[in-house]
DNA sequence: TATTGTTATACTCTATAACTATA
DNA sequence: TATAGTTATAGAGTATAACAATA
């Protein structure tokens, strides 16, 4: 079969990303978090007290999508909202949130190690530079 | 803000892929196709007469998701199904499908050129090798 | 038995619009 | 006026399960 797509960098990027996202999602099943939820937990863990919208901006998640996401994590008792100035909330991890955070950090480290392991060492720096150029 | 995520290759991969997918989606708006629909059109254009499930396998699209996708393209008059052996259908582009195919090929080429253009020339071969290692 | 196609269904992620309340 | 948060809603993309028809 002629397959013009698999030669295309953009198509390969999509497939590679989907494959790695699937791997991460599987690894996160034990903690019952989606990749996006896990990224929020990780970022709050490194920045206690940021506002909801600051977290969203850093992760490229829109305000409208942050609201139910944060409500879900709060309902699970993994984070708390404290009013900051009347219109904004600062987010912090609860003790349960810290536990999940540590588990997520561990899972993420394993996932990332497996990912890098698939790439030839000499290709890794260029790979990271290329991704950075595409993203920002 | 401490941002441990943006250092992670897997996270960068996700953000880069999302950014490029967004660019492609915008470019495809004039032909009213989604990136996935466009990939199907491209693949059929290079392989007239493949079965629906063969296309799906090549693109990583499940049978259950191919059905409505193909029905949509058929309803637009861009492809036709012919029964192959009683249980499988072969897919071919109609004249309208060929027109869209050519437009999609053009759009895709522009998209891919823009993508590569963002990456330093010396990083491109390693980037492609790395994506290939992650995908397959 | 395995494969093809289909339907139903659900979930994740993203997007826009409109609204309230506050700065 | 601009920002923060919320609600409602929609559309892509993907996933599983179950079924009929055919190989």
mmCIF file of C-alpha atoms (C1' of nucleotides) in Angstrom:
data_model
loop_
_atom_site.group_PDB
_atom_site.id
_atom_site.type_symbol
_atom_site.label_atom_id
_atom_site.label_comp_id
_atom_site.label_asym_id
_atom_site.label_seq_id
_atom_site.Cartn_x
_atom_site.Cartn_y
_atom_site.Cartn_z
ATOM 1 C CA UNK A 1 0.000 0.000 0.000
ATOM 2 C CA UNK A 2 1.290 3.448 -0.865
ATOM 3 C CA UNK A 3 1.347 5.450 2.303
ATOM 4 C CA UNK A 4 2.217 9.088 1.660
ATOM 5 C CA UNK A 5 1.181 10.065 5.168
ATOM 6 C CA UNK A 6 3.782 8.250 7.199
ATOM 7 C CA UNK A 7 6.490 10.291 5.490
ATOM 8 C CA UNK A 8 4.958 13.540 6.685
ATOM 9 C CA UNK A 9 6.557 15.033 9.807
ATOM 10 C CA UNK A 10 3.236 16.457 10.992
ATOM 11 C CA UNK A 11 1.500 13.126 10.649
ATOM 12 C CA UNK A 12 4.312 11.301 12.429
ATOM 13 C CA UNK A 13 4.143 13.892 15.187
ATOM 14 C CA UNK A 14 0.438 13.223 15.641
ATOM 15 C CA UNK A 15 0.853 9.461 15.751
ATOM 16 C CA UNK A 16 3.823 9.600 18.095
ATOM 17 C CA UNK A 17 1.994 11.970 20.417
ATOM 18 C CA UNK A 18 -1.121 9.798 20.421
ATOM 19 C CA UNK A 19 0.930 6.701 21.182
ATOM 20 C CA UNK A 20 2.733 8.334 24.080
ATOM 21 C CA UNK A 21 -0.463 9.871 25.423
ATOM 22 C CA UNK A 22 -2.037 6.420 25.375
ATOM 23 C CA UNK A 23 0.887 5.027 27.313
ATOM 24 C CA UNK A 24 0.614 7.764 29.910
ATOM 25 C CA UNK A 25 -3.155 7.304 30.228
ATOM 26 C CA UNK A 26 -2.670 3.592 30.894
ATOM 27 C CA UNK A 27 -0.043 4.266 33.511
ATOM 28 C CA UNK A 28 -2.329 6.770 35.240
ATOM 29 C CA UNK A 29 -5.233 4.342 35.546
ATOM 30 C CA UNK A 30 -4.241 3.198 39.054
ATOM 31 C CA UNK A 31 -4.583 6.766 40.350
ATOM 32 C CA UNK A 32 -7.759 7.399 38.326
ATOM 33 C CA UNK A 33 -6.474 10.588 36.726
ATOM 34 C CA UNK A 34 -6.450 11.632 33.087
ATOM 35 C CA UNK A 35 -3.265 13.102 31.607
ATOM 36 C CA UNK A 36 -4.702 16.603 31.812
ATOM 37 C CA UNK A 37 -5.778 16.169 35.423
ATOM 38 C CA UNK A 38 -2.331 14.786 36.227
ATOM 39 C CA UNK A 39 -0.673 17.828 34.662
ATOM 40 C CA UNK A 40 -2.772 20.113 36.850
ATOM 41 C CA UNK A 41 -1.846 18.137 39.969
ATOM 42 C CA UNK A 42 1.834 18.326 39.054
ATOM 43 C CA UNK A 43 1.768 22.053 38.419
ATOM 44 C CA UNK A 44 -0.111 22.893 41.616
ATOM 45 C CA UNK A 45 2.272 20.670 43.535
ATOM 46 C CA UNK A 46 5.168 22.811 42.360
ATOM 47 C CA UNK A 47 3.300 26.071 42.903
ATOM 48 C CA UNK A 48 1.000 26.067 45.890
ATOM 49 C CA UNK A 49 -1.232 29.098 45.876
ATOM 50 C CA UNK A 50 -1.423 29.964 42.189
ATOM 51 C CA UNK A 51 -4.781 31.043 40.862
ATOM 52 C CA UNK A 52 -6.944 28.809 38.749
ATOM 53 C CA UNK A 53 -6.504 30.924 35.668
ATOM 54 C CA UNK A 54 -2.723 31.078 36.084
ATOM 55 C CA UNK A 55 -2.611 27.291 36.118
ATOM 56 C CA UNK A 56 -4.839 27.176 33.069
ATOM 57 C CA UNK A 57 -2.717 29.660 31.177
ATOM 58 C CA UNK A 58 0.468 27.746 31.931
ATOM 59 C CA UNK A 59 -1.049 24.501 30.696
ATOM 60 C CA UNK A 60 -2.979 25.906 27.768
ATOM 61 C CA UNK A 61 -6.333 25.041 29.299
ATOM 62 C CA UNK A 62 -9.133 27.531 28.863
ATOM 63 C CA UNK A 63 -10.968 29.012 31.809
ATOM 64 C CA UNK A 64 -14.207 27.395 30.739
ATOM 65 C CA UNK A 65 -12.565 23.990 30.811
ATOM 66 C CA UNK A 66 -10.699 24.565 34.033
ATOM 67 C CA UNK A 67 -13.878 25.082 36.064
ATOM 68 C CA UNK A 68 -15.285 21.531 35.916
ATOM 69 C CA UNK A 69 -11.782 20.036 36.007
ATOM 70 C CA UNK A 70 -10.904 21.802 39.270
ATOM 71 C CA UNK A 71 -14.346 21.062 40.691
ATOM 72 C CA UNK A 72 -13.722 17.362 40.023
ATOM 73 C CA UNK A 73 -10.366 17.350 41.814
ATOM 74 C CA UNK A 74 -11.847 19.316 44.688
ATOM 75 C CA UNK A 75 -14.756 16.866 44.974
ATOM 76 C CA UNK A 76 -12.188 14.086 45.305
ATOM 77 C CA UNK A 77 -10.565 15.939 48.147
ATOM 78 C CA UNK A 78 -7.286 16.379 46.307
ATOM 79 C CA UNK A 79 -7.196 20.158 46.243
ATOM 80 C CA UNK A 80 -8.784 23.139 47.930
ATOM 81 C CA UNK A 81 -9.800 26.527 46.652
ATOM 82 C CA UNK A 82 -9.218 29.602 48.777
ATOM 83 C CA UNK A 83 -10.622 32.978 47.695
ATOM 84 C CA UNK A 84 -7.715 35.288 46.888
ATOM 85 C CA UNK A 85 -9.195 38.668 46.087
ATOM 86 C CA UNK A 86 -12.895 38.123 45.747
ATOM 87 C CA UNK A 87 -12.862 37.045 42.153
ATOM 88 C CA UNK A 88 -9.914 34.656 41.981
ATOM 89 C CA UNK A 89 -9.155 31.421 43.792
ATOM 90 C CA UNK A 90 -5.772 30.096 44.825
ATOM 91 C CA UNK A 91 -5.313 26.363 44.587
ATOM 92 C CA UNK A 92 -3.456 24.106 46.994
ATOM 93 C CA UNK A 93 -3.081 20.383 47.364
ATOM 94 C CA UNK A 94 -4.684 18.650 50.332
ATOM 95 C CA UNK A 95 -2.804 15.827 52.095
ATOM 96 C CA UNK A 96 -4.616 13.400 49.785
ATOM 97 C CA UNK A 97 -3.577 15.621 46.906
ATOM 98 C CA UNK A 98 0.065 15.405 47.956
ATOM 99 C CA UNK A 99 -0.159 11.620 47.983
ATOM 100 C CA UNK A 100 -1.579 11.579 44.497
ATOM 101 C CA UNK A 101 0.970 14.146 43.418
ATOM 102 C CA UNK A 102 3.825 11.918 44.489
ATOM 103 C CA UNK A 103 2.300 8.928 42.727
ATOM 104 C CA UNK A 104 1.801 11.006 39.583
ATOM 105 C CA UNK A 105 5.381 12.257 39.722
ATOM 106 C CA UNK A 106 6.596 8.672 39.933
ATOM 107 C CA UNK A 107 4.358 7.491 37.092
ATOM 108 C CA UNK A 108 5.354 10.453 34.951
ATOM 109 C CA UNK A 109 9.050 9.791 35.543
ATOM 110 C CA UNK A 110 8.622 6.185 34.433
ATOM 111 C CA UNK A 111 6.642 7.256 31.409
ATOM 112 C CA UNK A 112 9.191 9.843 30.374
ATOM 113 C CA UNK A 113 12.067 7.437 30.901
ATOM 114 C CA UNK A 114 10.401 4.858 28.682
ATOM 115 C CA UNK A 115 9.802 7.531 26.058
ATOM 116 C CA UNK A 116 13.396 8.745 26.004
ATOM 117 C CA UNK A 117 14.617 5.193 26.028
ATOM 118 C CA UNK A 118 13.050 4.606 22.647
ATOM 119 C CA UNK A 119 15.025 7.431 21.088
ATOM 120 C CA UNK A 120 18.651 7.076 20.093
ATOM 121 C CA UNK A 121 20.749 9.101 22.579
ATOM 122 C CA UNK A 122 22.314 11.193 19.840
ATOM 123 C CA UNK A 123 18.848 12.220 18.587
ATOM 124 C CA UNK A 124 17.488 13.329 21.958
ATOM 125 C CA UNK A 125 18.809 16.905 22.177
ATOM 126 C CA UNK A 126 17.679 17.762 18.663
ATOM 127 C CA UNK A 127 14.324 16.135 19.298
ATOM 128 C CA UNK A 128 13.714 18.325 22.344
ATOM 129 C CA UNK A 129 14.871 21.459 20.538
ATOM 130 C CA UNK A 130 12.558 20.674 17.627
ATOM 131 C CA UNK A 131 9.542 20.157 19.891
ATOM 132 C CA UNK A 132 10.298 23.424 21.609
ATOM 133 C CA UNK A 133 10.435 25.255 18.290
ATOM 134 C CA UNK A 134 7.056 23.869 17.291
ATOM 135 C CA UNK A 135 5.318 24.579 20.541
ATOM 136 C CA UNK A 136 6.308 28.151 21.372
ATOM 137 C CA UNK B 1 6.323 30.051 38.325
ATOM 138 C CA UNK B 2 8.064 26.709 38.592
ATOM 139 C CA UNK B 3 7.085 24.706 35.564
ATOM 140 C CA UNK B 4 8.379 21.131 35.784
ATOM 141 C CA UNK B 5 6.149 20.055 32.897
ATOM 142 C CA UNK B 6 7.696 22.017 30.081
ATOM 143 C CA UNK B 7 10.960 20.180 30.648
ATOM 144 C CA UNK B 8 9.315 16.819 30.048
ATOM 145 C CA UNK B 9 9.735 15.420 26.527
ATOM 146 C CA UNK B 10 6.316 13.762 26.641
ATOM 147 C CA UNK B 11 4.610 16.980 27.638
ATOM 148 C CA UNK B 12 6.450 18.951 24.972
ATOM 149 C CA UNK B 13 5.447 16.326 22.454
ATOM 150 C CA UNK B 14 1.795 16.752 23.396
ATOM 151 C CA UNK B 15 1.900 20.535 23.206
ATOM 152 C CA UNK B 16 3.798 20.559 19.909
ATOM 153 C CA UNK B 17 1.391 18.050 18.403
ATOM 154 C CA UNK B 18 -1.636 20.013 19.577
ATOM 155 C CA UNK B 19 -0.208 23.223 18.143
ATOM 156 C CA UNK B 20 0.506 21.668 14.767
ATOM 157 C CA UNK B 21 -2.862 19.917 14.675
ATOM 158 C CA UNK B 22 -4.514 23.257 15.321
ATOM 159 C CA UNK B 23 -2.598 24.815 12.444
ATOM 160 C CA UNK B 24 -3.652 22.026 10.115
ATOM 161 C CA UNK B 25 -7.284 22.237 11.208
ATOM 162 C CA UNK B 26 -7.322 25.960 10.457
ATOM 163 C CA UNK B 27 -5.804 25.415 7.035
ATOM 164 C CA UNK B 28 -8.411 22.745 6.242
ATOM 165 C CA UNK B 29 -11.371 24.971 7.058
ATOM 166 C CA UNK B 30 -11.822 26.124 3.428
ATOM 167 C CA UNK B 31 -12.386 22.525 2.326
ATOM 168 C CA UNK B 32 -14.542 21.723 5.377
ATOM 169 C CA UNK B 33 -12.551 18.650 6.348
ATOM 170 C CA UNK B 34 -11.134 17.658 9.708
ATOM 171 C CA UNK B 35 -7.519 16.421 9.912
ATOM 172 C CA UNK B 36 -8.702 12.830 10.229
ATOM 173 C CA UNK B 37 -11.064 13.144 7.262
ATOM 174 C CA UNK B 38 -8.257 14.716 5.263
ATOM 175 C CA UNK B 39 -5.943 11.810 6.067
ATOM 176 C CA UNK B 40 -8.558 9.366 4.798
ATOM 177 C CA UNK B 41 -8.974 11.344 1.573
ATOM 178 C CA UNK B 42 -5.203 11.415 1.061
ATOM 179 C CA UNK B 43 -4.792 7.700 1.639
ATOM 180 C CA UNK B 44 -7.663 6.685 -0.629
ATOM 181 C CA UNK B 45 -6.318 9.019 -3.281
ATOM 182 C CA UNK B 46 -3.051 7.091 -3.283
ATOM 183 C CA UNK B 47 -4.777 3.711 -3.112
ATOM 184 C CA UNK B 48 -8.028 3.521 -5.017
ATOM 185 C CA UNK B 49 -9.899 0.338 -4.192
ATOM 186 C CA UNK B 50 -8.668 -0.463 -0.717
ATOM 187 C CA UNK B 51 -11.221 -1.727 1.754
ATOM 188 C CA UNK B 52 -12.589 0.395 4.537
ATOM 189 C CA UNK B 53 -10.889 -1.660 7.219
ATOM 190 C CA UNK B 54 -7.528 -1.567 5.428
ATOM 191 C CA UNK B 55 -7.690 2.233 5.386
ATOM 192 C CA UNK B 56 -8.634 2.258 9.031
ATOM 193 C CA UNK B 57 -5.784 -0.046 9.987
ATOM 194 C CA UNK B 58 -3.241 2.044 8.112
ATOM 195 C CA UNK B 59 -4.398 5.212 9.856
ATOM 196 C CA UNK B 60 -4.999 3.728 13.276
ATOM 197 C CA UNK B 61 -8.751 4.355 13.103
ATOM 198 C CA UNK B 62 -11.023 1.692 14.528
ATOM 199 C CA UNK B 63 -13.723 0.051 12.465
ATOM 200 C CA UNK B 64 -16.428 1.463 14.708
ATOM 201 C CA UNK B 65 -15.167 4.986 14.042
ATOM 202 C CA UNK B 66 -14.587 4.462 10.328
ATOM 203 C CA UNK B 67 -18.249 3.731 9.643
ATOM 204 C CA UNK B 68 -19.723 7.184 10.312
ATOM 205 C CA UNK B 69 -16.603 8.895 8.937
ATOM 206 C CA UNK B 70 -16.884 7.131 5.586
ATOM 207 C CA UNK B 71 -20.653 7.634 5.541
ATOM 208 C CA UNK B 72 -20.069 11.360 5.939
ATOM 209 C CA UNK B 73 -17.611 11.558 3.044
ATOM 210 C CA UNK B 74 -19.934 9.461 0.903
ATOM 211 C CA UNK B 75 -22.879 11.717 1.740
ATOM 212 C CA UNK B 76 -20.804 14.643 0.485
ATOM 213 C CA UNK B 77 -20.242 12.842 -2.784
ATOM 214 C CA UNK B 78 -16.474 12.644 -2.280
ATOM 215 C CA UNK B 79 -16.126 8.873 -2.283
ATOM 216 C CA UNK B 80 -18.020 5.776 -3.292
ATOM 217 C CA UNK B 81 -18.273 2.336 -1.748
ATOM 218 C CA UNK B 82 -18.328 -0.717 -3.941
ATOM 219 C CA UNK B 83 -19.020 -4.159 -2.454
ATOM 220 C CA UNK B 84 -15.877 -6.254 -2.764
ATOM 221 C CA UNK B 85 -16.715 -9.698 -1.484
ATOM 222 C CA UNK B 86 -20.045 -9.400 0.236
ATOM 223 C CA UNK B 87 -18.789 -8.243 3.540
ATOM 224 C CA UNK B 88 -16.146 -5.697 2.599
ATOM 225 C CA UNK B 89 -16.323 -2.442 0.657
ATOM 226 C CA UNK B 90 -13.663 -0.931 -1.564
ATOM 227 C CA UNK B 91 -13.376 2.843 -1.472
ATOM 228 C CA UNK B 92 -12.698 5.165 -4.386
ATOM 229 C CA UNK B 93 -12.714 8.907 -4.863
ATOM 230 C CA UNK B 94 -15.404 10.482 -7.007
ATOM 231 C CA UNK B 95 -14.506 13.381 -9.310
ATOM 232 C CA UNK B 96 -15.492 15.730 -6.498
ATOM 233 C CA UNK B 97 -13.307 13.616 -4.212
ATOM 234 C CA UNK B 98 -10.341 14.058 -6.528
ATOM 235 C CA UNK B 99 -10.784 17.815 -6.455
ATOM 236 C CA UNK B 100 -10.827 17.838 -2.677
ATOM 237 C CA UNK B 101 -7.880 15.457 -2.644
ATOM 238 C CA UNK B 102 -5.773 17.833 -4.674
ATOM 239 C CA UNK B 103 -6.724 20.751 -2.463
ATOM 240 C CA UNK B 104 -5.906 18.712 0.634
ATOM 241 C CA UNK B 105 -2.548 17.689 -0.816
ATOM 242 C CA UNK B 106 -1.727 21.333 -1.423
ATOM 243 C CA UNK B 107 -2.827 22.415 2.034
ATOM 244 C CA UNK B 108 -0.926 19.565 3.642
ATOM 245 C CA UNK B 109 2.236 20.445 1.761
ATOM 246 C CA UNK B 110 2.014 24.036 2.958
ATOM 247 C CA UNK B 111 1.347 22.888 6.510
ATOM 248 C CA UNK B 112 4.295 20.489 6.502
ATOM 249 C CA UNK B 113 6.597 23.079 4.976
ATOM 250 C CA UNK B 114 5.703 25.561 7.686
ATOM 251 C CA UNK B 115 6.288 22.895 10.320
ATOM 252 C CA UNK B 116 9.722 21.934 9.043
ATOM 253 C CA UNK B 117 10.614 25.548 8.614
ATOM 254 C CA UNK B 118 10.365 26.090 12.342
ATOM 255 C CA UNK B 119 12.951 23.402 13.036
ATOM 256 C CA UNK B 120 16.664 24.013 12.650
ATOM 257 C CA UNK B 121 17.834 22.118 9.542
ATOM 258 C CA UNK B 122 20.406 20.148 11.500
ATOM 259 C CA UNK B 123 17.729 18.911 13.921
ATOM 260 C CA UNK B 124 15.304 17.675 11.263
ATOM 261 C CA UNK B 125 16.684 14.200 10.528
ATOM 262 C CA UNK B 126 16.972 13.314 14.205
ATOM 263 C CA UNK B 127 13.524 14.709 14.856
ATOM 264 C CA UNK B 128 12.004 12.457 12.225
ATOM 265 C CA UNK B 129 13.915 9.426 13.447
ATOM 266 C CA UNK B 130 12.810 10.084 17.008
ATOM 267 C CA UNK B 131 9.132 10.382 16.013
ATOM 268 C CA UNK B 132 9.413 7.166 14.087
ATOM 269 C CA UNK B 133 10.873 5.383 17.096
ATOM 270 C CA UNK B 134 8.030 6.551 19.294
ATOM 271 C CA UNK B 135 5.264 5.695 16.907
ATOM 272 C CA UNK B 136 6.117 2.189 15.708
ATOM 273 C "C1'" DT C 1 -13.903 -19.198 13.965
ATOM 274 C "C1'" DA C 2 -12.286 -14.910 12.225
ATOM 275 C "C1'" DT C 3 -13.310 -10.762 9.668
ATOM 276 C "C1'" DT C 4 -16.163 -6.757 7.926
ATOM 277 C "C1'" DG C 5 -19.182 -3.439 8.801
ATOM 278 C "C1'" DT C 6 -22.550 -1.306 11.741
ATOM 279 C "C1'" DT C 7 -24.940 0.792 15.823
ATOM 280 C "C1'" DA C 8 -25.020 2.479 20.347
ATOM 281 C "C1'" DT C 9 -22.696 4.646 23.790
ATOM 282 C "C1'" DA C 10 -19.380 7.062 26.621
ATOM 283 C "C1'" DC C 11 -15.341 9.670 27.745
ATOM 284 C "C1'" DT C 12 -11.516 13.041 27.037
ATOM 285 C "C1'" DC C 13 -10.210 17.200 25.274
ATOM 286 C "C1'" DT C 14 -11.100 21.435 23.196
ATOM 287 C "C1'" DA C 15 -13.869 25.473 21.608
ATOM 288 C "C1'" DT C 16 -17.216 29.424 21.729
ATOM 289 C "C1'" DA C 17 -20.761 32.254 23.735
ATOM 290 C "C1'" DA C 18 -22.950 34.371 27.418
ATOM 291 C "C1'" DC C 19 -23.373 35.497 32.087
ATOM 292 C "C1'" DT C 20 -22.071 37.199 37.024
ATOM 293 C "C1'" DA C 21 -19.032 39.340 40.006
ATOM 294 C "C1'" DT C 22 -15.003 41.795 40.983
ATOM 295 C "C1'" DA C 23 -10.743 44.699 39.961
ATOM 296 C "C1'" DT D 1 -12.855 48.138 30.791
ATOM 297 C "C1'" DA D 2 -10.551 44.097 31.829
ATOM 298 C "C1'" DT D 3 -10.187 39.927 34.504
ATOM 299 C "C1'" DA D 4 -11.833 35.521 37.102
ATOM 300 C "C1'" DG D 5 -14.878 32.158 37.329
ATOM 301 C "C1'" DT D 6 -18.942 29.712 35.819
ATOM 302 C "C1'" DT D 7 -22.490 27.451 32.883
ATOM 303 C "C1'" DA D 8 -24.190 25.624 28.708
ATOM 304 C "C1'" DT D 9 -23.195 23.630 24.602
ATOM 305 C "C1'" DA D 10 -20.939 21.623 20.669
ATOM 306 C "C1'" DG D 11 -17.680 19.097 18.033
ATOM 307 C "C1'" DA D 12 -13.647 16.278 17.329
ATOM 308 C "C1'" DG D 13 -11.330 12.076 18.419
ATOM 309 C "C1'" DT D 14 -11.163 7.738 20.517
ATOM 310 C "C1'" DA D 15 -12.795 3.588 23.144
ATOM 311 C "C1'" DT D 16 -15.640 -0.677 24.208
ATOM 312 C "C1'" DA D 17 -19.461 -3.809 23.587
ATOM 313 C "C1'" DA D 18 -22.666 -6.127 20.950
ATOM 314 C "C1'" DC D 19 -24.757 -7.524 16.731
ATOM 315 C "C1'" DA D 20 -25.513 -9.323 11.752
ATOM 316 C "C1'" DA D 21 -23.580 -11.002 7.689
ATOM 317 C "C1'" DT D 22 -19.974 -13.208 5.365
ATOM 318 C "C1'" DA D 23 -15.429 -15.669 4.761
#
